[in-house]
Coordinates of C-alpha atoms and ligand atoms in Angstrom, one line a residue:
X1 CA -20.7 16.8 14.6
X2 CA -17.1 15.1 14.9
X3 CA -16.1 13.2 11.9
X4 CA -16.0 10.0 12.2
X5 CA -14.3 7.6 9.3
X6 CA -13.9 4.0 9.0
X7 CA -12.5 1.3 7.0
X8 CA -14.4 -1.5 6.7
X9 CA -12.1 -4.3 4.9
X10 CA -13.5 -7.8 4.2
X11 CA -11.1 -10.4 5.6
X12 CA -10.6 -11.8 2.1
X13 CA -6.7 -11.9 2.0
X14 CA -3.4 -9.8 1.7
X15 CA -4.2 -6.0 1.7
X16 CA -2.8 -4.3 -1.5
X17 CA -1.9 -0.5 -2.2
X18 CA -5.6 0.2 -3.5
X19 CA -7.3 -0.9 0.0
X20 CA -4.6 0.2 1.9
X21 CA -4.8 4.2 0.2
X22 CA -8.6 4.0 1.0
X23 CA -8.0 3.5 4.5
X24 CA -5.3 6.1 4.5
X25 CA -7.8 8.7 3.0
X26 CA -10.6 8.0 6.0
X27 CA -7.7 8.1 8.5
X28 CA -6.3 11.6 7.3
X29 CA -9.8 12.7 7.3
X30 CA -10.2 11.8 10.9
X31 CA -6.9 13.0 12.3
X32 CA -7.2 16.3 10.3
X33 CA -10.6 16.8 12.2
X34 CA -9.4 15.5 15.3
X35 CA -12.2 13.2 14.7
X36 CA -12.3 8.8 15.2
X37 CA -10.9 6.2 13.1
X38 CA -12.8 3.1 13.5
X39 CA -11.5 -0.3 11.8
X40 CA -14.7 -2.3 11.3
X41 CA -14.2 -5.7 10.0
X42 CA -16.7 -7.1 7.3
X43 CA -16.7 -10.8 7.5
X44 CA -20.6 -11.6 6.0
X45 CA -19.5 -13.8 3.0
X46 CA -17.8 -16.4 5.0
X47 CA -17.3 -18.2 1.5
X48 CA -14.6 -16.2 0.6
X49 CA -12.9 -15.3 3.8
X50 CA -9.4 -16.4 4.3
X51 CA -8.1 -17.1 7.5
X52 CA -5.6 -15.2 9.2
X53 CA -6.3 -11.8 6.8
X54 CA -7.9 -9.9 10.0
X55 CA -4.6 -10.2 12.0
X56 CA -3.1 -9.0 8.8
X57 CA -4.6 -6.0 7.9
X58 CA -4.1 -5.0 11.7
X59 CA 0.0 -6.0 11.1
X60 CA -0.1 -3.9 8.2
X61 CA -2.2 -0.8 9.5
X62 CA -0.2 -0.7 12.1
X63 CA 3.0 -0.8 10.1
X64 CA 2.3 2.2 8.7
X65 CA 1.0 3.9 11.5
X66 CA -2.8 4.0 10.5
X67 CA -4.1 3.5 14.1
X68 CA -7.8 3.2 15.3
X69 CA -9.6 4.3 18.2
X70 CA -12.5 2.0 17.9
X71 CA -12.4 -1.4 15.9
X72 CA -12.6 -5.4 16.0
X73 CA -9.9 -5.5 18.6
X74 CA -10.8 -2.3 20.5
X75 CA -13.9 -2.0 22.0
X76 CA -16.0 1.1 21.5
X77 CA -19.6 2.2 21.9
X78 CA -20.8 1.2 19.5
X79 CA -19.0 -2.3 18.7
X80 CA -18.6 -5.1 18.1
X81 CA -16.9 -4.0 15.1
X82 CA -17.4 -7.4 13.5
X83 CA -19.9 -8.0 11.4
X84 CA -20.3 -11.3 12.5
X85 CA -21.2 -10.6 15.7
X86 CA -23.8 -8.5 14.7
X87 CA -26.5 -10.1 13.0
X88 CA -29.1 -9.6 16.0
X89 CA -29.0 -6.4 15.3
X90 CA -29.3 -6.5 11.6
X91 CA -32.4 -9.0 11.8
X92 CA -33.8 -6.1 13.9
X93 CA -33.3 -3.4 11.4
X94 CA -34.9 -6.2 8.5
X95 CA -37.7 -6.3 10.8
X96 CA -38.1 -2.4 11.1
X97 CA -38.3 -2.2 7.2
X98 CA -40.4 -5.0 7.0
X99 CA -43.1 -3.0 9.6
X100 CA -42.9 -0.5 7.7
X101 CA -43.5 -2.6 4.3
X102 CA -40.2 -2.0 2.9
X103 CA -39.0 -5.4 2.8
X104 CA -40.4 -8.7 2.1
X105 CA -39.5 -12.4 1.9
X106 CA -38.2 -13.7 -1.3
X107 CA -40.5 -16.8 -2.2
X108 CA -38.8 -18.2 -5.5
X109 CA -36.5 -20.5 -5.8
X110 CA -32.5 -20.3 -7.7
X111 CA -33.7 -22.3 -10.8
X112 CA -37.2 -19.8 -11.1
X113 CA -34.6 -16.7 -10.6
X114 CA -32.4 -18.3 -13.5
X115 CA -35.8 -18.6 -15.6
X116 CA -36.6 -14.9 -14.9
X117 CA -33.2 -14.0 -16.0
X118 CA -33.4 -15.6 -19.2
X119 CA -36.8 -14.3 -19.9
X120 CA -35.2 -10.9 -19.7
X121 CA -32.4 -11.9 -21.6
X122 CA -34.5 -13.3 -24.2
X123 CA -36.4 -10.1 -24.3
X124 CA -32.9 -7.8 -24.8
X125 CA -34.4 -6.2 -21.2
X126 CA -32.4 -5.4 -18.1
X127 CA -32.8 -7.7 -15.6
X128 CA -34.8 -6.3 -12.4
X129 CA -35.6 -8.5 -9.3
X130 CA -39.0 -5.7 -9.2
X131 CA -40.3 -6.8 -12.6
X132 CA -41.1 -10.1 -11.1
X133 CA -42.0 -8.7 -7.3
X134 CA -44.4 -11.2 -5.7
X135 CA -47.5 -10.2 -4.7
X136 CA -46.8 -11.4 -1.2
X137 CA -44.5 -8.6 -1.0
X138 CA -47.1 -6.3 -0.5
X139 CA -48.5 -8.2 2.3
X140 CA -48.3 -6.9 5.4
X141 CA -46.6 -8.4 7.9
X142 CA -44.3 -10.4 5.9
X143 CA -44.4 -13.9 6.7
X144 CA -40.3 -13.8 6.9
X145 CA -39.4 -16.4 9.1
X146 CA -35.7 -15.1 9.4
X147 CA -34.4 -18.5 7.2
X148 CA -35.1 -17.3 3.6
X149 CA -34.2 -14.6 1.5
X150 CA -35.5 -11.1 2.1
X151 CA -35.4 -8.5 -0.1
X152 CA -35.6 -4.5 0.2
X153 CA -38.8 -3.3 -2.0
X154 CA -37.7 -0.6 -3.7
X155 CA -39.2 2.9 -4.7
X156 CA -37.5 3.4 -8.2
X157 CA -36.8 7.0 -8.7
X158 CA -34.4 9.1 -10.5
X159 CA -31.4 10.5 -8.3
X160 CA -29.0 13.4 -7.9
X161 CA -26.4 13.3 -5.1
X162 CA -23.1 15.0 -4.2
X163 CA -19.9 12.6 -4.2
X164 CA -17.0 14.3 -2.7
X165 CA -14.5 13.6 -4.7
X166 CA -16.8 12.7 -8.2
X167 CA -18.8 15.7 -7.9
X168 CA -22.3 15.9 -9.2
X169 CA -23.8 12.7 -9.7
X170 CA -27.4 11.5 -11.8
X171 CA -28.7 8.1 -12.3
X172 CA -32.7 7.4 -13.4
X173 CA -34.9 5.0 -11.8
X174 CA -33.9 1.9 -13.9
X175 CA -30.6 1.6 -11.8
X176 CA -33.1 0.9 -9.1
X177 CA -33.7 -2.3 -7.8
X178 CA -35.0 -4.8 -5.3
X179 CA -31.9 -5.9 -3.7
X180 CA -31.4 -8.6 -0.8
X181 CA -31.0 -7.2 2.5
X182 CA -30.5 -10.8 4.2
X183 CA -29.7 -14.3 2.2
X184 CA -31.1 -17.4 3.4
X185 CA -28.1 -18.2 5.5
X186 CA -29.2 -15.1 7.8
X187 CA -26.1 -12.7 7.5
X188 CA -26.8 -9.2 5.9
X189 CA -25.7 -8.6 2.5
X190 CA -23.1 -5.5 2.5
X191 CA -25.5 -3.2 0.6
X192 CA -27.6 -3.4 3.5
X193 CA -25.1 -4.2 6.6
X194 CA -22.6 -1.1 5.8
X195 CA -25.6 0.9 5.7
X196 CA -27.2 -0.1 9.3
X197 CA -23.6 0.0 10.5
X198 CA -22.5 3.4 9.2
X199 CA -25.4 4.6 11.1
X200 CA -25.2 2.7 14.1
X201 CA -21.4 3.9 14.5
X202 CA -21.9 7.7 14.1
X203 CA -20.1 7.2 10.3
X204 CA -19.6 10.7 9.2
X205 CA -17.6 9.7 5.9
X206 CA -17.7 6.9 3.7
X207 CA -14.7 6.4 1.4
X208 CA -14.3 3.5 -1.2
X209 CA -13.7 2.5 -3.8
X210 CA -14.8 3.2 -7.5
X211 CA -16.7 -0.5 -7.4
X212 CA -19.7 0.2 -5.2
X213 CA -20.7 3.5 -7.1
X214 CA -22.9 1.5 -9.3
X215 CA -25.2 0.4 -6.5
X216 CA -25.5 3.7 -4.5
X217 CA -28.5 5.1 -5.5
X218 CA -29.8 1.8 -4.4
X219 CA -27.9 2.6 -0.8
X220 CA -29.6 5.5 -1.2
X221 CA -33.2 4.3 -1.6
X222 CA -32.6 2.7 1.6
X223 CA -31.3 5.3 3.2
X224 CA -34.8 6.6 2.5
X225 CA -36.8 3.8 3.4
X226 CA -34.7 3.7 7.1
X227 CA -35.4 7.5 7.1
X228 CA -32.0 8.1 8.2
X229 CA -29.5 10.6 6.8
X230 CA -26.8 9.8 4.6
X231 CA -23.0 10.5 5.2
X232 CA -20.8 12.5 3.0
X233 CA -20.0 10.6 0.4
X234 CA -16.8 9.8 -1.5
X235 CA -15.7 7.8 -4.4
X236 CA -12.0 6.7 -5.0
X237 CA -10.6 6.0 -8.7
X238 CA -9.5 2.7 -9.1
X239 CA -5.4 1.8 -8.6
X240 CA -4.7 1.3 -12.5
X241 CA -1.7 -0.8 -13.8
X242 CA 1.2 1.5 -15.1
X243 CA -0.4 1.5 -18.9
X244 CA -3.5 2.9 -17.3
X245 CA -5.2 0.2 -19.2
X246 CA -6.3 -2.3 -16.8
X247 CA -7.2 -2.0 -12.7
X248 CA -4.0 -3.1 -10.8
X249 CA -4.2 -7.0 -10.4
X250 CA -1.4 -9.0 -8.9
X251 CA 0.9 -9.8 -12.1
X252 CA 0.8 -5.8 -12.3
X253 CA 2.7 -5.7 -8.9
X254 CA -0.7 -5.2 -6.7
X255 CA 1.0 -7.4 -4.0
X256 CA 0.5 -7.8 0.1
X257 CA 1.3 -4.3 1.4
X258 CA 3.5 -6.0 3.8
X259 CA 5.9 -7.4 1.4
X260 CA 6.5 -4.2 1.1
X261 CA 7.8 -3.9 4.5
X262 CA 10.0 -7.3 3.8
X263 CA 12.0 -5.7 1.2
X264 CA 13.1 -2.8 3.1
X265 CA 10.4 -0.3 2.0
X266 CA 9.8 2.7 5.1
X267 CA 6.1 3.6 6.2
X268 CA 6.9 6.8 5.1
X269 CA 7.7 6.0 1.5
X270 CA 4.8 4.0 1.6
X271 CA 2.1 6.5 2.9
X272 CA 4.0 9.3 1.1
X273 CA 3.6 7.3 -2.4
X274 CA 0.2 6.1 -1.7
X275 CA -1.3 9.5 -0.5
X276 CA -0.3 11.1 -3.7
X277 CA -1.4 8.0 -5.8
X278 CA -4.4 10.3 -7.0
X279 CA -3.8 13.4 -4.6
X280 CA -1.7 16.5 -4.7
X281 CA -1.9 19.6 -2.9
X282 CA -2.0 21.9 -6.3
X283 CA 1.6 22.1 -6.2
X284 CA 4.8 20.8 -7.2
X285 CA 5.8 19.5 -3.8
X286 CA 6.2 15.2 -4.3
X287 CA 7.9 14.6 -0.4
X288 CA 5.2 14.8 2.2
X289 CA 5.5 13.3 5.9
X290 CA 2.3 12.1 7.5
X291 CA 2.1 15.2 10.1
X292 CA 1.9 17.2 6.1
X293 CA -0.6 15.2 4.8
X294 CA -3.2 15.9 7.7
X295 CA -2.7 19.4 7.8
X296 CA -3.4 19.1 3.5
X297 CA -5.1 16.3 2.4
X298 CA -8.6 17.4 1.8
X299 CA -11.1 14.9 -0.6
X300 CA -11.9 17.6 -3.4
X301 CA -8.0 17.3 -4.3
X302 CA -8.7 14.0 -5.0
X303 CA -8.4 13.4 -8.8
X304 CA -11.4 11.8 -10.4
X305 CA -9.6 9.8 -13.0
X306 CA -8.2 6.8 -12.0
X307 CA -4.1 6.8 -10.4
X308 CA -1.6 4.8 -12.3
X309 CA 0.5 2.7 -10.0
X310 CA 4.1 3.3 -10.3
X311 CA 6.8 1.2 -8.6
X312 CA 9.1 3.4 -9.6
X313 CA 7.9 6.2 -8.2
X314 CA 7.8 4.3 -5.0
X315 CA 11.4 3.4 -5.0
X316 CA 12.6 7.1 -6.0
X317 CA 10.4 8.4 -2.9
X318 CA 11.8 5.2 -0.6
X319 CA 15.2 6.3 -1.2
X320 CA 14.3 9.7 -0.7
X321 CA 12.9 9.1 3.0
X322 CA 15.6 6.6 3.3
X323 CA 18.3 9.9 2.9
X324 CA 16.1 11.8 5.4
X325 CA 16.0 9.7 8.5
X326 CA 18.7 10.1 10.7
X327 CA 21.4 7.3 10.9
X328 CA 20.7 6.3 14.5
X329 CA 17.1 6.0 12.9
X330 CA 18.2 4.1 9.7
X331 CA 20.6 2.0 11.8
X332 CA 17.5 0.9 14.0
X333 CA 15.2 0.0 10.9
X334 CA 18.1 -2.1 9.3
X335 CA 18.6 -4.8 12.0
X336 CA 16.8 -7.4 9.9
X337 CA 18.7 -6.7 6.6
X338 CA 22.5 -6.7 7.3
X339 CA 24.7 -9.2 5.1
X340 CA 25.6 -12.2 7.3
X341 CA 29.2 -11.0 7.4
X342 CA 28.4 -8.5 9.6
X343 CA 27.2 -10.9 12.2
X344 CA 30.1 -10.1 14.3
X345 CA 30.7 -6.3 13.4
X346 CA 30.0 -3.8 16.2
X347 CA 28.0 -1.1 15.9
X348 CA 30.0 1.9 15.8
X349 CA 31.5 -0.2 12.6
X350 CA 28.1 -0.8 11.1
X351 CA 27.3 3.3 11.3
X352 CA 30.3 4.4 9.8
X353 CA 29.2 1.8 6.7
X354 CA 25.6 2.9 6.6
X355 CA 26.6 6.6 6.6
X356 CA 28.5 6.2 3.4
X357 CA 26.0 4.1 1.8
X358 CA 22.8 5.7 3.1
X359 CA 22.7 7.9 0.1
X360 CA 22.6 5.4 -2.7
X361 CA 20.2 2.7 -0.3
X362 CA 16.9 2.6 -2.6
X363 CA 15.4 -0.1 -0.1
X364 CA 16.7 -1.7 2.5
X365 CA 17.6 -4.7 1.1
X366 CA 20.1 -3.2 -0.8
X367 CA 22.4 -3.2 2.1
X368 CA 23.8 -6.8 1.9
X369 CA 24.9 -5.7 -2.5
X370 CA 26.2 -2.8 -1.0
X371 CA 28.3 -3.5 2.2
X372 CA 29.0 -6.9 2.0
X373 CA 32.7 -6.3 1.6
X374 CA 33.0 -4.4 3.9
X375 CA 32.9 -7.3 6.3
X376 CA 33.7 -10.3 4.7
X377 CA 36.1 -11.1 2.2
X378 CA 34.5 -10.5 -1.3
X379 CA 36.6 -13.6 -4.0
X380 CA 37.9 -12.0 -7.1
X381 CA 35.9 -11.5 -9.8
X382 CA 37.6 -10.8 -13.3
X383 CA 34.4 -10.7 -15.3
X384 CA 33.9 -7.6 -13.7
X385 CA 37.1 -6.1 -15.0
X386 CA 36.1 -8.0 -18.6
X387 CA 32.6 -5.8 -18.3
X388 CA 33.5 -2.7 -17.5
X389 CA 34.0 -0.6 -20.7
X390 CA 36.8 1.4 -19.3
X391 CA 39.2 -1.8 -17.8
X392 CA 38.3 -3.8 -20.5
X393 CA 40.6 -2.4 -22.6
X394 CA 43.8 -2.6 -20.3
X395 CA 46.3 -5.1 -20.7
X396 CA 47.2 -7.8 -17.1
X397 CA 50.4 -5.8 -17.0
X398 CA 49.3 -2.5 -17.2
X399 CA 46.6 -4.1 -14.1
X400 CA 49.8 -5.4 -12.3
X401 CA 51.5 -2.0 -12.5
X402 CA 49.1 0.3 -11.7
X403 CA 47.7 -1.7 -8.7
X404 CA 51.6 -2.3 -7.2
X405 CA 51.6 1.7 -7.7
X406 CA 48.0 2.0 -5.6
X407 CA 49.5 -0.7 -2.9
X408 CA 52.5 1.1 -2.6
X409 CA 51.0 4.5 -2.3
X410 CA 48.3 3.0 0.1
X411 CA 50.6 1.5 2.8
X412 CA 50.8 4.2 4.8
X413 CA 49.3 5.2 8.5
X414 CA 46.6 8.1 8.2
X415 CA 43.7 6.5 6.7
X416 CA 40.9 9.4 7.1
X417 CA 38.8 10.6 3.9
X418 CA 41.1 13.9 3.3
X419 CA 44.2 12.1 3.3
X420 CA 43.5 9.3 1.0
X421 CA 42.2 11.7 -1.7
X422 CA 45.4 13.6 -1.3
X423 CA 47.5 10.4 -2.1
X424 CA 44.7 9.2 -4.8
X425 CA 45.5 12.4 -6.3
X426 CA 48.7 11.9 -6.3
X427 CA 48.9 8.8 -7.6
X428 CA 46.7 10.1 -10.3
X429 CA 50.0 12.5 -11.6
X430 CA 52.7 9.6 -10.3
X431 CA 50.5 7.0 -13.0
X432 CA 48.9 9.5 -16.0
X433 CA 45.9 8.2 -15.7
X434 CA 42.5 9.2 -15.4
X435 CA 40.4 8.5 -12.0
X436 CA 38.0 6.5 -14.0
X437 CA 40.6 3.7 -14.9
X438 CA 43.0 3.8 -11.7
X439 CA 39.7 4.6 -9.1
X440 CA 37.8 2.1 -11.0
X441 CA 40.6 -0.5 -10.5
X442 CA 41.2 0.0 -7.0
X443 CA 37.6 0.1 -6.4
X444 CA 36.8 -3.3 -7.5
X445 CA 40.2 -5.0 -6.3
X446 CA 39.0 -4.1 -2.6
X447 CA 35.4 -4.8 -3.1
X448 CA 34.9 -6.9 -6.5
X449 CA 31.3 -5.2 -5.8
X450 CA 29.1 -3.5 -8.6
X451 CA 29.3 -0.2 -6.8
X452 CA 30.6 1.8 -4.0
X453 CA 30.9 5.1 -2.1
X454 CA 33.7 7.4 -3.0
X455 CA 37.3 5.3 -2.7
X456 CA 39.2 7.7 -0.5
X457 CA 36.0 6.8 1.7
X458 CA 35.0 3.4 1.0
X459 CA 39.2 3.0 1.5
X460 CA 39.1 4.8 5.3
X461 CA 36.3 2.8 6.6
X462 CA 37.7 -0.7 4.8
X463 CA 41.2 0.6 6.9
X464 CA 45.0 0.4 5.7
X465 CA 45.2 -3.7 6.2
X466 CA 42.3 -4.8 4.3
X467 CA 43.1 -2.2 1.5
X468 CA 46.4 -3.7 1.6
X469 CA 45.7 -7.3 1.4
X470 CA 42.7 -7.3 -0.8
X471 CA 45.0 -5.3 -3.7
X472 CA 47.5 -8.0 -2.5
X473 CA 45.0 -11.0 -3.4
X474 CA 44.3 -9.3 -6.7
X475 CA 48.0 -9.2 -7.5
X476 CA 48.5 -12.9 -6.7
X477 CA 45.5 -13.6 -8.4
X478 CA 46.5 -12.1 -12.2
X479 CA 50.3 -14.1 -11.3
Ligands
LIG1 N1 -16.1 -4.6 2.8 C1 -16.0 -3.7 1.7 C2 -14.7 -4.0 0.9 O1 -13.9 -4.6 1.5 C3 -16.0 -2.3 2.1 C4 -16.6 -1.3 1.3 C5 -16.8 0.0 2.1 O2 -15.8 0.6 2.5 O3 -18.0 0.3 2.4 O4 -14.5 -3.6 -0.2

């Protein structure tokens, strides 16, 4: 059989790292197999769907490369892949389990519910729908007229199933209950729509999340009463804030997966962090491209504790990938974040910047902090002198003199990397002093930025006239 995975988001809003990693799982599964990726949209609770979210979880799938064969906006055999467009065929299946007197309409009203839930209460029992089954339900046919409620009738029983990332799992018969298959507005509930769907679509996988392992041996009571297999199976840990206390929520930085992109994050980065948020391979190894991760991922490497999501981590493995890429590469994913000073810079001008910077770049939207000055002219700053522990010290004139020593020693013809450490060098011995007072000076009387690349190459791409007049300006500036 070919596997075939899905991921089946509700159209509820932004996608964050925990939904995203679950569809990256099922794809890695499918692509290691050679298998189908199908993107299946689940839009039954039209209470909470936000508008605009399906467009976005395409935006962002596609961002990182997660790509589908089959899904809401490709048409497959076995589609639509909205749920929404679907409910024929899940009235159908209702009506299979209610031939076969597995289902039955749900005759009592919201306030007698409330009054059997407080009579369990009351009673320090577990509430269970079955407790109060009507005796209509074992009528047969139901009298559902497709309008009101209809519910599964379950056969409690005690369970054992494989998960394939949890292992061996148990539950008794009291986690068994009489669940609703259909609500009165006629779309499916998603304990019993995923199921029909999953089926329907040749699923050979289910992965999600930690949430829904609580109702499974319900899912698989139906799966009995339908008489249909089950898929593999596979649980994954929640997302946890960093303290590992809480799940990821959005003041713990659990924000749209595409703001991501915004800041200058890579898809790499991103799938490489989010594959090993809970994975590893049994080694050491932290880097992994995508084409690595389908030829390793596999689900029993998938921890069963829960990941601890760590920004961090992400930004060490962005600037990582970011040092990997080639420049032409890098050059072509930094269009969007350039300062506005280099409007008007060419491109063989904007390379030879990136190149010395692409090192230290920890997300794209460093760039403007870090090359700014190289194309517009930065104003003097003096608190930066004040706040840095090794200029602080130095008196104006010892700035004046050592800085008409650099611009003397500066004004010369062959700007390339070699020769200005040569005459930084020298004017190390000419000025007896050490290169992290003189190199710090110079540094921040051309830039009056918080860091830079090496000065004998920062000073080569800047070129002999802006070295010259910015260390002028400084001069004229302390006056
Ligand atoms: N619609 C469910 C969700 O968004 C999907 C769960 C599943 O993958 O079966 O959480």
């Amino acid at each position: 059989m070919t596997t075939r995975t899905r991921f089946a988001p509700s159209p509820t809003g932004f996608m964050h790292v925990g939904g995203v990693r679950t569809a990256l799982f099922a794809w890695l599964i499918a692509q290691k197999d050679n298998g189908t990726f199908i993107l299946r949209i689940e839009d039954t609770d039209k209470v909470r769907e936000v508008a605009g979210s399906v467009e976005h979880i395409i935006e962002s799938l596609k961002w990182l490369g997660i790509g589908w064969q089959e899904g809401v906006d490709i048409d497959g055999p076995f589609g639509p892949y909205l749920q929404s467009k679907r409910l024929e065929i899940y009235h159908e299946w209702a009506r299979k389990l209610i031939a076969s007197g597995r289902a039955y309409a749900d005759p009592y009203t919201k306030e007698q519910l409330e009054a059997f839930r407080g009579e369990a209460a009351a009673n320090k029992k577990a509430f269970l729908y079955r407790d109060y089954r009507p005796e209509s339900a074992d009528n047969q046919p139901s009298d559902w007229d497709g309008k009101s409620t209809l519910r599964f009738k379950s056969d409690p029983k005690a369970y054992k199933w494989h998960d394939a990332v949890m292992g061996d799992l148990s539950t008794g018969p009291e986690v068994i209950d009489d669940f609703v298959l259909i609500k009165s507005d006629g779309f499916p509930t998603y304990n019993f729509c995923h199921i029909i769907d999953d089926l329907l679509m040749g699923v050979t996988h289910v992965l999600r999340s930690q949430e829904f392992i609580s109702s499974t041996p319900n899912f698989l009571n139906l799966y009995e009463a339908l008489e249909i297999e089950r898929p593999i199976l596979a649980t994954l840990p929640y997302v946890m804030a960093i303290d590992g206390k809480k799940k990821l929520g959005k003041r713990d930085g659990a924000k749209d997966i595409l703001a991501y992109r915004n800041e200058g994050f890579l898809p790499e980065a991103m799938i490489n962090f989010l594959a090993t948020l809970g994975w590893n391979d049994g080694t050491e190894q932290e880097i992994f491209s995508t084409q690595e991760l389908v030829e390793k991922f596999t689900l029993d490497r998938v921890q069963r504790s829960p990941a601890r999501f760590d920004e961090k981590r992400l930004m060490w493995l962005n600037g990582q990938w970011i040092r990997r890429i080639t420049l032409d590469d890098l050059y072509d994913r930094c269009q969007a974040f350039w300062p506005i000073s280099a409007a008007s810079a060419d491109e063989s001008t904007k390379k030879q910047v990136l190149g010395l910077v692409q090192d230290r770049i920890k997300t794209l939207s460093d760039l403007p902090v870090l090359t700014d000055y190289f194309f517009g002219e930065p104003s003097v700053d003096w608190s930066m002198i004040e706040n840095n522990k090794q200029l602080a010290s130095l008196a104006k004139n010892d700035v004046r003199s050592l800085l008409e020593a650099a611009k003397t020693a500066l004004d010369i013809d062959n700007y390339t990397s070699d020769n200005l450490q040569t005459i930084l060098n020298g004017l190390l011995e000419i000025t007896g002093q050490k290169p992290g007072i003189l190199f710090s000076l110079i540094r921040l009387a051309v830039s009056w930025a918080p860091f830079s690349p090496a000065l004998n190459d920062t000073l080569s791409v800047l070129g002999r006239d802006k070295t010259i007049s910015r260390i002028t300006r400084t001069l004229d500036y302390i006056k």
